[in-house]
């Protein structure tokens, strides 16, 4: 199949209509990604109000992740086949409907349905935002817009638990959805009115077997890793089983995509990995997202179980890191446009590694101020990394591969988040259990587990430092 791409933009100045379109997509995507982690602190309240077990309640997160794993790999096809306006209205319509269902849910089953419908819309939004930005913004100005997109991808999930803690300290869990609902409705209405088509839809073949293999592969991998990250004790099957099944299905998926490349066209075009800059940038990004989600899960545990802080206080103490990242990302985007990726990515990976090794030294006596400082270092380092990496990765592709490249990045973000959570929590749990078995008290054993987990994170960060040496500006 021959694909004709829209010409790449050359003028750095965006029209008012283009700025409006990107602004709507940024706000809408921030809302849906923020919603991804807003339920993280609500499980105890839900267990009590809906009379469900922890294993059942955890499906509100697991079901959300599994739906995302099914939807995201197909977004390359969706954006080839349909216009930007059609995709936006469908995605935000699903998210808004799911939010309404969850807000009025009379029981757990309907609440889970609402989360699944939300996830179906959420999975499309990041690839849609990335693809639209790459289609509209000239290469010499893409760093600035990718800096804004970095805020959406990383700051939104980072502040979700903080907002969740604030809401739950005063209101019922339903307000987690009622607060989001009017913003979602307004975004949908403005988008239906203002979003215009900036890409040319093409005839595309949807391979059902590829869809099934991707759902089994990515779904099994994320479900298994998430079960490990939850401790694995409540999983209906041993976590290693879906991981093995997922890896096997992904191997078949890759083989199927290569075969379809010579025929009717793949569901996810893996030619993106033929570009070295894309592959290297994505590998460094995976290490960054593993560190991000690992730190997001570990630090609240440390602050609550070692320092004895409340859930709300722990959520507020990780807020400065998210704010630092949000403040730095636009500046990093402008610096990328001027200097390229390596002067930013290499120092970013070094600072990330240093921060993770510093976190590997924390204990019961470590002041909360130092812990907040180390977390700010982690988030600032990620701000230096993510914008240049995303811009270099997508900028190395031809225009007809933007949708597939965005889908690959979004999919691997989910996998990296699940893998980082699984790794950090597994090391934490095993080290803590060993300490308790040796007679240590709970506080000391938990602190030992946190340190051991961050040692693993520090090891991964060293690999990222080495890979960053090969990140180059794309032309």
XYZ file of C-alpha atoms in Angstrom:
475
model
C 0.000 0.000 0.000
C 1.413 3.410 -0.943
C 0.797 6.152 1.579
C 0.996 9.829 0.678
C 1.841 12.061 3.602
C 0.743 15.628 4.132
C 3.653 18.029 3.577
C 5.645 18.934 6.677
C 5.101 22.493 7.935
C 7.903 24.980 7.343
C 6.610 28.199 8.949
C 7.364 28.472 12.669
C 4.344 30.734 13.248
C 1.122 28.944 14.048
C -2.202 30.412 12.972
C -4.827 31.264 15.573
C -6.839 28.211 14.497
C -3.802 25.940 14.912
C -3.010 27.338 18.368
C -6.645 26.870 19.378
C -6.633 23.280 18.131
C -3.418 22.343 19.964
C -4.579 24.156 23.104
C -7.849 22.190 23.165
C -5.998 18.930 22.660
C -3.496 19.763 25.428
C -6.202 20.645 27.973
C -8.328 17.620 27.073
C -5.370 15.237 27.220
C -4.241 16.659 30.572
C -7.701 15.969 32.014
C -7.865 12.362 30.783
C -4.296 11.499 31.870
C -4.775 13.152 35.264
C -7.805 10.898 35.691
C -5.572 7.816 35.177
C -4.036 8.092 38.676
C -6.754 9.973 40.545
C -8.176 6.710 41.932
C -4.893 5.676 43.550
C -5.875 6.794 47.070
C -9.593 6.004 46.839
C -9.426 2.204 47.202
C -9.913 2.027 51.016
C -12.946 4.347 50.793
C -14.424 2.345 47.913
C -13.904 -0.963 49.726
C -15.920 0.400 52.632
C -18.673 2.195 50.691
C -19.238 -0.536 48.069
C -18.468 -3.503 50.329
C -15.811 -5.030 48.069
C -12.477 -6.689 48.799
C -9.088 -5.210 47.940
C -8.697 -7.748 45.123
C -12.018 -6.670 43.599
C -11.430 -2.959 44.099
C -8.012 -3.144 42.443
C -9.769 -3.950 39.161
C -10.670 -0.264 38.875
C -6.986 0.322 38.120
C -6.262 -2.995 36.393
C -9.317 -2.750 34.119
C -8.338 0.796 33.163
C -4.799 -0.286 32.253
C -5.981 -3.323 30.287
C -8.397 -1.224 28.228
C -5.599 1.236 27.465
C -3.381 -1.684 26.421
C -6.017 -2.802 23.910
C -6.840 0.651 22.534
C -3.444 2.366 22.170
C -1.817 -0.057 19.669
C -4.758 0.485 17.302
C -4.513 4.291 17.351
C -2.114 4.352 14.387
C -4.820 2.735 12.248
C -7.536 4.967 13.732
C -5.667 8.173 12.880
C -4.917 6.995 9.359
C -8.543 6.077 8.723
C -10.427 8.977 10.350
C -10.114 12.765 10.610
C -8.739 14.564 13.659
C -12.206 15.943 14.441
C -13.844 12.518 14.275
C -11.205 10.946 16.511
C -11.340 13.802 19.053
C -15.130 13.797 19.347
C -15.206 9.997 19.689
C -12.410 9.929 22.302
C -13.713 12.793 24.461
C -17.270 11.521 24.033
C -16.232 8.142 25.444
C -14.286 9.742 28.286
C -17.164 12.065 29.216
C -19.687 9.225 29.093
C -17.462 7.022 31.238
C -16.988 9.827 33.771
C -20.753 10.329 34.045
C -21.351 6.580 34.456
C -18.726 6.398 37.227
C -20.076 9.478 39.039
C -23.615 8.052 39.343
C -22.655 4.361 39.652
C -24.974 2.561 42.115
C -22.496 -0.287 42.635
C -19.036 -1.603 41.833
C -19.944 -3.222 38.495
C -21.266 0.018 36.999
C -18.283 1.936 38.413
C -15.901 -0.504 36.702
C -17.849 -0.087 33.442
C -17.432 3.678 33.722
C -13.655 3.311 34.200
C -13.393 1.029 31.161
C -15.324 3.499 28.981
C -13.103 6.311 30.284
C -9.982 4.326 29.376
C -11.232 3.698 25.830
C -11.233 7.462 25.256
C -8.052 8.118 27.230
C -5.968 5.697 25.156
C -6.507 7.707 21.975
C -5.765 11.196 23.269
C -1.958 11.195 23.684
C -1.251 9.746 20.196
C -3.808 12.187 18.754
C -2.115 15.147 20.463
C 1.393 14.093 19.405
C 0.408 13.372 15.800
C -1.491 16.641 15.405
C 1.374 18.683 16.897
C 3.926 17.022 14.607
C 1.691 17.709 11.596
C 1.202 21.408 12.402
C 4.472 22.606 13.965
C 7.617 23.260 11.962
C 10.637 21.064 12.887
C 12.580 24.063 14.209
C 9.830 24.865 16.753
C 8.706 21.400 17.821
C 10.667 21.389 21.070
C 8.439 24.104 22.526
C 5.195 22.258 21.862
C 6.690 18.950 23.001
C 7.635 20.684 26.248
C 3.954 21.371 26.818
C 3.081 17.775 25.893
C 5.652 16.559 28.442
C 3.664 18.354 31.137
C 0.577 16.427 30.068
C 2.282 13.030 30.005
C 4.234 13.215 33.255
C 2.896 16.000 35.488
C -0.776 15.032 35.140
C -0.306 11.523 36.611
C 2.088 12.926 39.234
C -0.473 15.355 40.702
C -3.402 12.926 40.446
C -2.775 11.366 43.896
C -2.376 14.815 45.482
C -5.716 16.059 44.156
C -7.284 12.726 45.085
C -6.079 13.131 48.674
C -7.448 16.679 48.889
C -10.868 15.654 47.546
C -11.166 12.539 49.702
C -10.205 14.457 52.843
C -13.479 16.396 52.591
C -15.812 14.714 50.089
C -16.961 11.296 48.889
C -15.226 9.326 46.136
C -17.935 10.371 43.649
C -16.456 13.863 43.630
C -13.321 12.490 41.968
C -15.534 12.174 38.880
C -17.902 15.087 39.510
C -14.958 17.510 39.599
C -13.701 16.238 36.224
C -17.111 15.927 34.512
C -17.836 19.635 33.737
C -14.304 20.105 32.378
C -14.742 17.058 30.141
C -18.149 18.285 28.914
C -16.730 21.740 28.152
C -13.726 20.249 26.308
C -16.038 18.029 24.247
C -18.327 20.929 23.353
C -15.470 23.273 22.414
C -13.763 20.505 20.455
C -16.911 19.667 18.488
C -17.127 23.359 17.612
C -13.484 24.333 17.071
C -11.455 21.219 16.153
C -10.764 21.061 12.429
C -9.180 18.455 10.219
C -5.439 18.827 9.622
C -4.650 15.379 8.212
C -5.896 13.517 5.160
C -7.654 10.224 5.997
C -6.524 7.246 3.926
C -7.942 3.834 3.250
C -6.464 1.506 5.863
C -6.963 -2.185 6.562
C -7.809 -3.309 10.098
C -6.267 -6.722 10.667
C -8.406 -8.452 13.298
C -5.736 -11.054 14.114
C -3.208 -8.281 14.815
C -5.726 -6.572 17.080
C -6.287 -9.799 19.033
C -2.550 -10.482 19.316
C -1.798 -6.942 20.491
C -4.621 -7.085 23.044
C -3.358 -10.436 24.362
C 0.299 -9.403 24.267
C 0.204 -5.915 25.753
C -2.784 -6.739 27.961
C -1.161 -9.882 29.359
C 2.160 -8.145 29.937
C 0.629 -5.128 31.699
C -1.784 -7.277 33.723
C 1.000 -9.594 34.884
C 3.340 -6.734 35.751
C 0.538 -4.859 37.520
C -0.248 -7.987 39.566
C 3.409 -8.168 40.578
C 3.281 -4.475 41.444
C 0.278 -5.094 43.683
C 2.167 -7.861 45.447
C 0.578 -10.677 43.450
C -1.283 -11.961 46.487
C -4.776 -11.102 45.234
C -4.278 -12.069 41.583
C -6.600 -14.888 40.381
C -3.652 -16.442 38.502
C 0.074 -16.384 39.196
C 1.462 -13.114 37.712
C 4.156 -14.910 35.691
C 1.502 -16.712 33.610
C 0.033 -13.606 31.887
C 3.576 -12.202 31.513
C 4.730 -15.322 29.623
C 1.523 -15.413 27.553
C 1.923 -11.704 26.789
C 5.534 -12.094 25.641
C 4.568 -15.021 23.399
C 1.653 -13.094 21.882
C 3.898 -10.062 21.278
C 6.408 -12.244 19.420
C 3.585 -13.433 17.146
C 2.340 -9.843 16.838
C 5.738 -8.626 15.606
C 5.915 -11.472 13.101
C 2.413 -10.652 11.859
C 3.245 -6.943 11.421
C 6.298 -7.795 9.332
C 4.179 -10.010 7.085
C 1.488 -7.330 6.691
C 4.134 -4.733 5.848
C 4.510 -6.479 2.497
C 0.761 -6.567 1.919
C -2.243 -4.610 3.163
C -0.420 -2.685 5.888
C 0.203 -3.427 9.600
C -1.869 -2.443 12.606
C 1.269 -0.949 14.219
C 3.967 -0.033 11.730
C 7.232 -1.288 13.233
C 9.326 0.457 10.581
C 9.633 3.225 13.178
C 12.355 1.136 14.847
C 14.408 1.233 11.638
C 15.341 4.786 12.652
C 18.179 4.586 15.170
C 17.274 7.932 16.727
C 13.723 6.720 17.395
C 14.895 3.446 18.945
C 17.558 5.017 21.181
C 15.247 7.811 22.327
C 12.472 5.346 23.158
C 14.848 3.138 25.178
C 15.963 6.094 27.301
C 12.307 7.156 27.689
C 11.386 3.684 28.960
C 14.038 3.965 31.688
C 12.697 7.419 32.577
C 9.085 6.261 32.837
C 10.103 3.256 34.951
C 11.827 5.654 37.370
C 8.869 8.061 37.341
C 6.195 5.492 38.163
C 8.470 3.609 40.567
C 9.131 6.799 42.538
C 5.429 7.710 42.469
C 4.531 4.414 44.139
C 7.491 4.185 46.560
C 7.692 7.673 48.042
C 4.117 7.777 49.452
C 4.725 4.330 50.998
C 7.980 5.563 52.554
C 6.450 8.801 53.844
C 3.415 7.050 55.343
C 4.968 3.830 56.720
C 8.388 5.136 57.782
C 7.642 8.755 58.743
C 4.064 8.088 59.843
C 2.505 10.840 57.725
C -1.127 10.873 56.627
C -2.160 10.076 53.067
C -2.942 13.733 52.405
C 0.399 14.931 53.819
C 2.301 12.365 51.736
C 0.427 13.471 48.616
C 1.240 17.127 49.276
C 4.953 16.405 49.795
C 5.315 14.868 46.305
C 3.539 17.862 44.738
C 6.656 20.122 44.505
C 8.305 17.607 42.177
C 5.364 17.718 39.785
C 5.298 21.511 39.896
C 9.047 21.686 39.189
C 8.636 19.472 36.164
C 5.718 21.528 34.909
C 7.729 24.749 35.243
C 10.840 23.353 33.526
C 9.275 21.532 30.576
C 8.418 24.603 28.413
C 11.906 26.061 29.025
C 13.491 22.739 28.056
C 11.457 22.765 24.850
C 12.861 26.155 23.856
C 16.396 25.037 24.708
C 15.923 21.939 22.550
C 14.964 24.056 19.539
C 18.195 26.010 19.987
C 20.759 23.409 21.071
C 19.357 19.975 20.213
C 18.795 16.984 22.516
C 22.153 15.854 23.859
C 23.040 18.959 25.960
C 19.747 18.321 27.766
C 19.276 14.533 27.766
C 22.767 13.587 28.958
C 22.754 15.923 32.003
C 19.155 14.825 32.643
C 20.076 11.150 32.847
C 23.075 11.963 35.090
C 20.888 13.984 37.498
C 18.225 11.252 37.449
C 20.812 8.634 38.317
C 22.256 10.790 41.105
C 18.791 11.406 42.569
C 17.879 7.707 42.554
C 21.163 6.774 44.258
C 20.531 9.499 46.858
C 17.049 8.068 47.449
C 18.755 4.705 48.011
C 20.264 6.225 51.193
C 17.033 7.332 52.906
C 16.053 5.884 56.273
C 13.884 6.607 59.316
C 16.146 9.497 60.326
C 16.192 11.204 56.909
C 14.377 14.541 57.036
C 11.277 14.933 54.872
C 12.860 18.069 53.422
C 15.717 16.023 51.954
C 13.279 13.460 50.562
C 11.295 16.235 48.846
C 14.561 17.648 47.442
C 15.565 14.259 46.019
C 12.108 13.878 44.447
C 12.355 17.356 42.908
C 15.705 16.265 41.431
C 14.055 13.184 39.886
C 11.239 15.205 38.324
C 13.564 17.983 37.133
C 15.819 15.403 35.488
C 12.821 13.871 33.720
C 11.857 17.344 32.498
C 15.317 17.625 30.891
C 14.877 14.205 29.272
C 11.324 13.673 28.054
C 10.776 16.681 25.791
C 14.027 16.209 23.792
C 13.513 12.442 23.612
C 9.946 12.635 22.319
C 10.843 15.348 19.818
C 13.907 13.470 18.537
C 12.012 10.175 18.319
C 9.035 11.490 16.345
C 11.128 13.979 14.378
C 13.182 11.117 12.931
C 10.075 9.667 11.233
C 8.375 10.532 7.983
C 4.992 12.239 8.330
C 3.034 9.092 7.448
C 4.556 7.318 10.487
C 3.741 9.983 13.111
C 0.565 8.171 14.197
C 2.320 4.810 14.522
C 5.313 6.370 16.314
C 2.986 8.109 18.788
C 1.149 4.815 19.382
C 4.446 3.008 20.058
C 5.567 5.677 22.550
C 2.209 5.665 24.359
C 2.125 1.862 24.515
C 5.662 1.596 25.866
C 4.864 4.312 28.415
C 2.135 2.056 29.828
C 4.407 -1.003 29.782
C 7.274 0.928 31.400
C 4.973 2.275 34.114
C 3.703 -1.215 34.930
C 7.242 -2.657 34.821
C 8.669 0.100 37.031
C 5.892 -0.321 39.574
C 6.290 -4.121 39.551
C 10.067 -3.973 39.970
C 10.115 -1.383 42.745
C 7.237 -2.915 44.722
C 8.542 -6.486 44.358
C 11.982 -5.499 45.683
C 10.352 -3.456 48.454
C 8.045 -6.313 49.496
C 10.706 -9.032 49.496
C 13.306 -6.965 51.329
C 10.755 -5.815 53.897
C 9.561 -9.396 54.462
C 13.151 -10.593 54.902
C 13.815 -7.855 57.436
C 10.716 -8.698 59.443
C 11.695 -12.387 59.403
C 15.097 -11.406 60.848
C 13.414 -9.578 63.725
C 13.529 -5.968 62.492
C 10.652 -3.645 63.367
C 8.216 -2.562 60.636
C 9.675 0.935 60.193
C 13.252 -0.310 59.818
C 12.269 -3.187 57.516
C 10.222 -0.865 55.277
C 13.070 1.655 55.068
C 15.438 -1.159 54.062
C 12.976 -2.222 51.362
C 12.692 1.318 49.991
C 16.475 1.657 49.831
C 16.853 -1.683 48.037
C 14.211 -0.725 45.469
C 15.926 2.572 44.688
C 19.244 0.733 44.269
C 17.611 -1.194 41.413
C 16.308 2.081 40.016
C 19.801 3.539 40.204
C 21.157 0.571 38.260
C 18.598 1.083 35.480
C 19.465 4.784 35.373
C 23.128 3.982 34.639
C 22.030 2.163 31.477
C 20.035 5.277 30.529
C 23.155 7.447 30.949
C 25.075 5.228 28.528
C 22.222 5.150 25.981
C 21.901 8.949 26.154
C 25.362 9.261 24.563
C 23.780 8.123 21.263
C 20.835 10.570 21.253
C 21.213 12.977 18.345
C 19.212 15.811 16.785
C 17.103 14.613 13.849
C 16.791 16.534 10.609
